[in-house]
Amino acid sequence: MKTVDARGLSCPEPIMLTDQALKESNEQVKVLVTEPHQKMNVEKLAKSKGLSYTSNETEDGFEVIIR
Amino acid sequence: MIQTVDFFTPVVDDPYTFGQIAAANALSDVYAMGGEPKVALNIVCFPNCLDVEILGEILRGGADKVKETGAVLVGGHSVQDDEPKYGLCVSGFVHPDKVYKNHGAAAGDVLILTKKVGSGVINTAVKGGMASAEAEAAAVAVMSRLNKTAKRVSEKYTVHACTDITGFGVIGHCCEMAEASGVSLELYTRSINYIEGAVEYASMGLVPAGAYSNMGHRQDQVEKGGIEDVYEDLLYDPQTSGGLLFAVPEEEAEDFLRELKEAEPDGGACIAGRALPKGEKLIYLK
C-alpha cells in the first residue's frame, strides 16, 4: 500500500498529492491528513473517481484508505 | 456618505489582475449599499524583496478599476510586509432615502443574484495546478467585474434588501439577510449559475477550508433537503468580489432579471430563490 503523508499541509496540497498517487499506481493508497475538512476533501476526490474508501480517526488526524 | 475599506493577499499570480480584483472587491461595498464611489485611497503592503514593478502593476490594475467607476484615486498608504496585500479605502455617496440595506426582504420577494458562484473553489484548483485555463479565466472575469452595472440597473426597481456575496458565501450572506429581515429564504440551487469548472472541482474535493468553516457556522440554520453535496459546498464557498443579491417584489423580478441580462449578457444573473414567511430554519435549499 502506498502512503501519502499530507499531515500539516494545507488545501489543496492533500488533494494534489492524493490525485498524483492514484494516477501513479493501482495499489491501495493510504492518505494521512490533519484536519476534518481535509479528510472530507480526500473522500470527495475518491468518490469523484468512482473509488471506494474507508476513513478512520488517528492519534493526530485522520487516515483515508482508497480502493 | 458611505465609507468602506477592504484589502487582501493575492488570489491570482498576475499582479495587474490582482489589483483589479482587489479594487473591484473593495468598491463593491459601496454598490451593495446603493451608492456611487467617489474617492478612493490605496492600501498597500509590499515586501522589499520583490521587484517594485510588480507593485506598479498591482496599483495600475486598481487604478483602472477605480477609473471605471468614475471615482478618483487620490493617494494612499504603503507599508513593508512579508506578503503583498492590496485594497482600497472608498468613500461614496447615496441619497439617505435610497440606501440599500441587508434587511427589508419580505415573504414573496424574489432573490436575484448578479454573478456566477464558485470563485473560492476555482482559486483552490488554480493553486493546486488542477484548474483549466478556461476555468481560471472565467473566475478572473467574475472577480474583476464591478458591481456597477448591476447597481445601475437596480435603480429602476424596488429593492427591498441587498447585500454583496463575499467571504461568508451565498448561504452565509443569505442567512444574514434572512435574520435581519425576519424571513426565511429558499435557494434554487440548480438555477444559480456556477463558474465553468466549479462543480467539477468541488466534486473532486478542491473545496477551500473557508467553505467548511462557513458551513460549520450556519449548517444548523439550513435545511439541506435532498440536494447534492457539491451544490451545498458551492453555496458555502467564500467568494472573492462576488455579485449583488437583491430581494425584489415578485412582479418586478422578471423585468429586472431581463434588464440585467441585457446589460451583461455573460454576467450569470439568475433568480436565486425566494423569501418565505419565517420558518424553523433560515435557509431552505431546493
Coordinates of C-alpha atoms in Angstrom, one line a residue:
Chain A
M1 CA 0.0 0.0 0.0
K2 CA 1.2 3.5 -0.9
T3 CA 1.1 6.2 1.8
V4 CA 0.5 9.9 1.2
D5 CA 1.6 11.8 4.3
A6 CA -0.2 15.1 3.9
R7 CA -0.3 15.9 7.7
G8 CA 0.3 19.5 8.4
L9 CA -0.2 20.5 4.8
S10 CA -3.0 22.9 3.8
C11 CA -5.5 22.7 1.0
P12 CA -5.2 21.9 -1.9
E13 CA -1.9 20.0 -1.2
P14 CA -3.5 16.8 0.2
I15 CA -5.7 16.6 -2.9
M16 CA -2.8 17.3 -5.3
L17 CA -0.7 14.6 -3.7
T18 CA -3.5 12.0 -3.5
D19 CA -4.5 12.7 -7.1
Q20 CA -0.9 12.1 -8.1
A21 CA -0.6 8.9 -6.1
L22 CA -3.8 7.5 -7.5
K23 CA -2.6 8.3 -11.1
E24 CA 0.8 6.7 -10.5
S25 CA -0.3 3.2 -9.3
N26 CA -3.3 0.9 -9.0
E27 CA -2.4 0.0 -5.4
Q28 CA -4.4 1.0 -2.4
V29 CA -3.5 4.5 -1.2
K30 CA -3.5 5.5 2.4
V31 CA -3.7 9.2 2.9
L32 CA -2.9 10.9 6.3
V33 CA -4.3 14.3 6.9
T34 CA -4.6 16.6 10.0
E35 CA -7.9 18.4 9.6
P36 CA -11.5 17.0 9.3
H37 CA -12.2 19.1 6.2
Q38 CA -9.1 17.7 4.5
K39 CA -10.4 14.2 5.2
M40 CA -13.7 15.2 3.6
N41 CA -12.0 16.6 0.6
V42 CA -9.9 13.4 0.1
E43 CA -13.1 11.4 0.4
K44 CA -14.7 13.6 -2.3
L45 CA -11.7 13.0 -4.6
A46 CA -12.1 9.2 -4.2
K47 CA -15.8 9.4 -4.8
S48 CA -15.4 11.5 -7.9
K49 CA -13.1 8.9 -9.3
G50 CA -15.6 6.1 -8.5
L51 CA -13.2 4.6 -5.9
S52 CA -14.3 3.2 -2.6
Y53 CA -12.7 4.4 0.7
T54 CA -12.7 3.9 4.4
S55 CA -11.8 6.6 6.9
N56 CA -10.5 6.3 10.4
E57 CA -9.5 8.8 13.1
T58 CA -5.9 8.5 14.1
E59 CA -3.9 9.9 17.0
D60 CA -3.0 13.1 15.1
G61 CA -5.7 13.4 12.5
F62 CA -7.3 11.0 10.0
E63 CA -6.5 8.3 7.6
V64 CA -8.4 7.6 4.4
I65 CA -7.7 4.3 2.6
I66 CA -8.7 4.4 -1.0
R67 CA -9.6 1.5 -3.4
Chain B
M1 CA -21.8 59.2 2.8
I2 CA -20.6 55.6 2.7
Q3 CA -17.1 54.8 3.9
T4 CA -15.6 51.3 3.5
V5 CA -12.2 49.6 3.4
D6 CA -11.1 46.1 2.2
F7 CA -7.8 44.6 1.3
F8 CA -6.4 41.0 1.0
T9 CA -3.5 38.9 -0.2
P10 CA -3.1 37.9 -3.9
V11 CA -5.7 35.5 -5.2
V12 CA -4.1 35.3 -8.6
D13 CA -0.5 35.3 -9.8
D14 CA -0.8 38.2 -12.3
P15 CA -0.2 41.5 -10.4
Y16 CA -2.3 43.7 -12.7
T17 CA -5.3 41.3 -12.4
F18 CA -4.8 41.0 -8.6
G19 CA -5.0 44.8 -8.4
Q20 CA -8.2 44.8 -10.5
I21 CA -9.9 42.1 -8.3
A22 CA -8.9 43.7 -5.0
A23 CA -10.2 47.1 -6.2
A24 CA -13.5 45.6 -7.5
N25 CA -14.0 43.8 -4.2
A26 CA -13.4 47.0 -2.2
L27 CA -15.6 49.1 -4.4
S28 CA -18.4 46.6 -4.2
D29 CA -19.4 47.5 -0.7
V30 CA -20.5 51.0 -1.9
Y31 CA -22.6 49.5 -4.7
A32 CA -24.2 47.0 -2.2
M33 CA -25.4 50.0 -0.2
G34 CA -26.9 51.6 -3.3
G35 CA -24.2 54.2 -3.5
E36 CA -21.7 55.5 -6.1
P37 CA -18.0 55.5 -5.3
K38 CA -16.4 59.0 -5.4
V39 CA -13.0 58.9 -3.8
A40 CA -10.6 56.0 -3.2
L41 CA -7.2 55.6 -1.4
N42 CA -4.8 52.7 -2.0
I43 CA -3.8 50.4 0.9
V44 CA -0.6 48.6 0.2
C45 CA 1.6 46.1 2.0
F46 CA 4.6 45.0 0.0
P47 CA 7.9 43.1 0.7
N48 CA 11.2 44.9 -0.2
C49 CA 12.5 41.6 -1.8
L50 CA 10.0 41.8 -4.7
D51 CA 10.5 43.9 -7.8
V52 CA 8.8 47.3 -7.4
E53 CA 7.5 46.9 -11.0
I54 CA 5.1 44.2 -9.5
L55 CA 3.7 46.8 -7.2
G56 CA 3.4 49.2 -10.1
E57 CA 1.2 46.6 -11.9
I58 CA -1.0 46.0 -8.8
L59 CA -1.6 49.7 -8.5
R60 CA -2.3 50.1 -12.2
G61 CA -4.9 47.4 -12.0
G62 CA -6.5 49.0 -9.0
A63 CA -6.4 52.5 -10.6
D64 CA -8.0 51.2 -13.8
K65 CA -10.9 49.8 -11.8
V66 CA -11.4 53.0 -9.8
K67 CA -11.4 54.9 -13.1
E68 CA -14.1 52.6 -14.5
T69 CA -16.4 53.5 -11.6
G70 CA -15.9 57.2 -12.2
A71 CA -14.4 57.8 -8.8
V72 CA -10.9 59.4 -8.3
L73 CA -7.9 57.8 -6.7
V74 CA -6.3 60.4 -4.6
G75 CA -3.3 58.6 -2.9
G76 CA -2.9 56.0 -0.2
H77 CA -0.5 54.5 2.2
S78 CA 2.1 51.7 1.9
V79 CA 4.0 49.7 4.5
Q80 CA 6.7 47.0 4.2
D81 CA 5.3 43.5 4.9
D82 CA 6.3 39.9 4.3
E83 CA 3.4 39.2 2.0
P84 CA 1.8 41.6 -0.6
K85 CA -1.6 42.9 0.3
Y86 CA -3.7 45.4 -1.6
G87 CA -7.0 47.0 -1.4
L88 CA -8.8 50.3 -1.2
C89 CA -10.5 52.7 1.3
V90 CA -13.5 54.0 -0.6
S91 CA -15.9 56.9 0.0
G92 CA -19.2 57.0 -1.8
F93 CA -22.5 58.8 -1.7
V94 CA -26.1 57.8 -1.7
H95 CA -29.3 59.7 -1.0
P96 CA -30.4 58.7 2.5
D97 CA -33.8 57.5 1.2
K98 CA -32.1 55.2 -1.3
V99 CA -29.7 53.3 0.9
Y100 CA -29.8 49.6 0.2
K101 CA -29.9 47.6 3.5
N102 CA -29.4 43.9 4.1
H103 CA -32.8 43.9 5.9
G104 CA -36.2 44.5 4.5
A105 CA -36.8 41.4 2.4
A106 CA -40.5 40.4 2.6
A107 CA -42.1 37.0 2.2
G108 CA -42.8 36.5 -1.5
D109 CA -39.9 38.6 -2.7
V110 CA -37.7 37.1 -5.4
L111 CA -33.9 36.9 -4.9
I112 CA -31.8 37.9 -7.8
L113 CA -28.1 37.1 -7.9
T114 CA -25.9 39.0 -10.4
K115 CA -22.8 36.9 -10.7
K116 CA -21.8 33.3 -11.0
V117 CA -20.7 31.4 -7.9
G118 CA -17.5 29.3 -7.2
S119 CA -14.5 31.6 -7.2
G120 CA -13.2 30.1 -4.0
V121 CA -13.2 26.6 -5.4
I122 CA -11.6 27.7 -8.7
N123 CA -8.9 29.6 -6.8
T124 CA -8.2 26.5 -4.8
A125 CA -7.9 24.4 -8.0
V126 CA -5.6 27.1 -9.6
K127 CA -3.4 26.9 -6.5
G128 CA -3.2 23.2 -6.9
G129 CA -2.4 23.5 -10.6
M130 CA -5.6 21.5 -11.3
A131 CA -7.7 24.2 -13.0
S132 CA -8.1 24.5 -16.7
A133 CA -7.1 27.8 -18.3
E134 CA -10.8 28.3 -19.3
A135 CA -12.0 27.9 -15.7
E136 CA -9.2 30.3 -14.4
A137 CA -10.1 32.9 -17.0
A138 CA -13.8 32.6 -16.2
A139 CA -13.2 33.1 -12.5
V140 CA -10.9 36.1 -13.2
A141 CA -13.7 37.7 -15.3
V142 CA -16.2 37.2 -12.5
M143 CA -13.9 38.5 -9.7
S144 CA -12.6 41.6 -11.6
R145 CA -16.1 42.7 -12.8
L146 CA -17.5 45.7 -11.0
N147 CA -21.0 45.6 -9.5
K148 CA -21.5 49.0 -11.0
T149 CA -23.8 47.9 -13.9
A150 CA -25.9 45.6 -11.7
K151 CA -26.4 48.5 -9.3
R152 CA -27.3 50.9 -12.1
V153 CA -29.9 48.5 -13.4
S154 CA -31.4 48.1 -9.9
E155 CA -32.1 51.8 -9.6
K156 CA -35.3 51.5 -11.6
Y157 CA -36.7 48.7 -9.4
T158 CA -38.0 48.4 -5.8
V159 CA -35.1 47.0 -3.8
H160 CA -36.3 45.6 -0.5
A161 CA -32.9 44.4 0.5
C162 CA -29.4 44.0 -1.0
T163 CA -26.1 42.5 0.0
D164 CA -22.9 41.5 -1.8
I165 CA -21.7 37.9 -1.7
T166 CA -18.2 37.7 -0.3
G167 CA -16.4 35.7 2.3
F168 CA -19.4 34.0 4.0
G169 CA -20.5 32.5 0.7
V170 CA -24.0 32.6 -0.7
I171 CA -25.6 30.8 2.3
G172 CA -23.8 33.0 4.9
H173 CA -24.9 36.2 3.3
C174 CA -28.4 34.9 2.8
C175 CA -28.5 33.9 6.5
E176 CA -27.7 37.5 7.4
M177 CA -30.4 38.9 5.1
A178 CA -32.9 36.4 6.4
E179 CA -32.1 37.1 10.1
A180 CA -32.1 40.8 9.6
S181 CA -35.4 40.7 7.6
G182 CA -37.3 38.3 9.9
V183 CA -37.9 35.9 7.0
S184 CA -36.6 32.6 5.7
L185 CA -35.1 32.2 2.2
E186 CA -35.3 29.3 -0.2
L187 CA -32.5 29.0 -2.6
Y188 CA -32.9 27.3 -6.0
T189 CA -29.5 25.5 -6.1
R190 CA -29.9 24.4 -9.8
S191 CA -31.0 27.9 -11.0
I192 CA -27.9 29.6 -9.6
N193 CA -25.1 29.9 -12.2
Y194 CA -21.7 28.4 -11.3
I195 CA -18.4 29.4 -12.8
E196 CA -17.3 27.0 -15.5
G197 CA -15.4 24.1 -13.8
A198 CA -16.6 24.9 -10.3
V199 CA -19.0 22.0 -10.0
E200 CA -16.3 19.6 -11.2
Y201 CA -13.5 20.9 -8.9
A202 CA -15.8 21.0 -5.9
S203 CA -16.8 17.3 -6.6
M204 CA -13.0 16.5 -6.6
G205 CA -12.5 17.9 -3.1
L206 CA -11.0 21.2 -4.1
V207 CA -13.2 22.9 -1.5
P208 CA -11.4 25.6 0.4
A209 CA -11.2 25.5 4.3
G210 CA -13.3 28.6 4.4
A211 CA -16.3 26.8 2.9
Y212 CA -16.1 24.3 5.7
S213 CA -15.9 27.0 8.3
N214 CA -18.8 28.8 6.8
M215 CA -20.7 25.5 6.9
G216 CA -19.8 25.0 10.5
H217 CA -21.2 28.4 11.4
R218 CA -24.5 28.1 9.6
Q219 CA -25.5 24.5 8.9
D220 CA -27.8 24.3 11.9
Q221 CA -29.9 27.1 10.3
V222 CA -30.0 25.5 6.9
E223 CA -32.4 22.7 5.6
K224 CA -30.4 20.9 3.0
G225 CA -33.2 18.8 1.7
G226 CA -32.2 16.3 -1.0
I227 CA -29.7 18.5 -2.8
E228 CA -26.3 17.0 -3.8
D229 CA -23.3 17.8 -1.5
V230 CA -21.5 19.6 -4.3
Y231 CA -24.1 22.4 -4.6
E232 CA -24.1 22.8 -0.8
D233 CA -20.3 23.1 -0.9
L234 CA -20.5 25.8 -3.6
L235 CA -23.1 27.8 -1.7
Y236 CA -20.8 27.9 1.3
D237 CA -17.8 28.7 -0.9
P238 CA -16.2 32.0 0.1
Q239 CA -16.5 34.4 -2.8
T240 CA -13.9 37.0 -3.8
S241 CA -15.6 40.0 -5.3
G242 CA -18.9 38.2 -5.7
G243 CA -22.2 39.5 -7.0
L244 CA -25.0 41.5 -5.5
L245 CA -28.0 39.7 -4.1
F246 CA -31.3 41.6 -4.4
A247 CA -34.7 40.9 -2.8
V248 CA -37.3 42.5 -5.1
P249 CA -41.1 42.3 -5.3
E250 CA -42.2 39.3 -7.4
E251 CA -44.0 41.4 -10.0
E252 CA -40.7 43.3 -10.8
A253 CA -38.4 40.3 -10.8
E254 CA -38.8 39.2 -14.4
D255 CA -38.1 42.7 -15.9
F256 CA -35.2 43.3 -13.5
L257 CA -33.6 40.0 -14.5
R258 CA -34.1 40.6 -18.2
E259 CA -32.5 44.0 -18.0
L260 CA -29.6 42.6 -16.0
K261 CA -29.1 40.0 -18.7
E262 CA -29.3 42.6 -21.5
A263 CA -26.7 44.8 -19.7
E264 CA -24.3 42.0 -19.0
P265 CA -25.1 39.1 -21.3
D266 CA -22.4 36.8 -19.9
G267 CA -22.8 38.0 -16.4
G268 CA -24.6 35.0 -15.0
A269 CA -27.5 36.9 -13.4
C270 CA -30.3 34.5 -12.2
I271 CA -33.2 34.0 -10.0
A272 CA -31.6 32.5 -7.0
G273 CA -34.5 32.0 -4.7
R274 CA -37.4 33.5 -2.9
A275 CA -38.3 34.9 0.6
L276 CA -40.7 32.9 2.7
P277 CA -42.5 33.6 5.9
K278 CA -40.1 32.9 8.8
G279 CA -39.8 29.2 9.3
E280 CA -37.9 26.9 11.6
K281 CA -34.8 27.3 9.5
L282 CA -33.3 30.5 7.9
I283 CA -32.5 28.8 4.6
Y284 CA -34.1 26.0 2.7
L285 CA -32.1 24.6 -0.2
K286 CA -34.2 23.4 -3.2

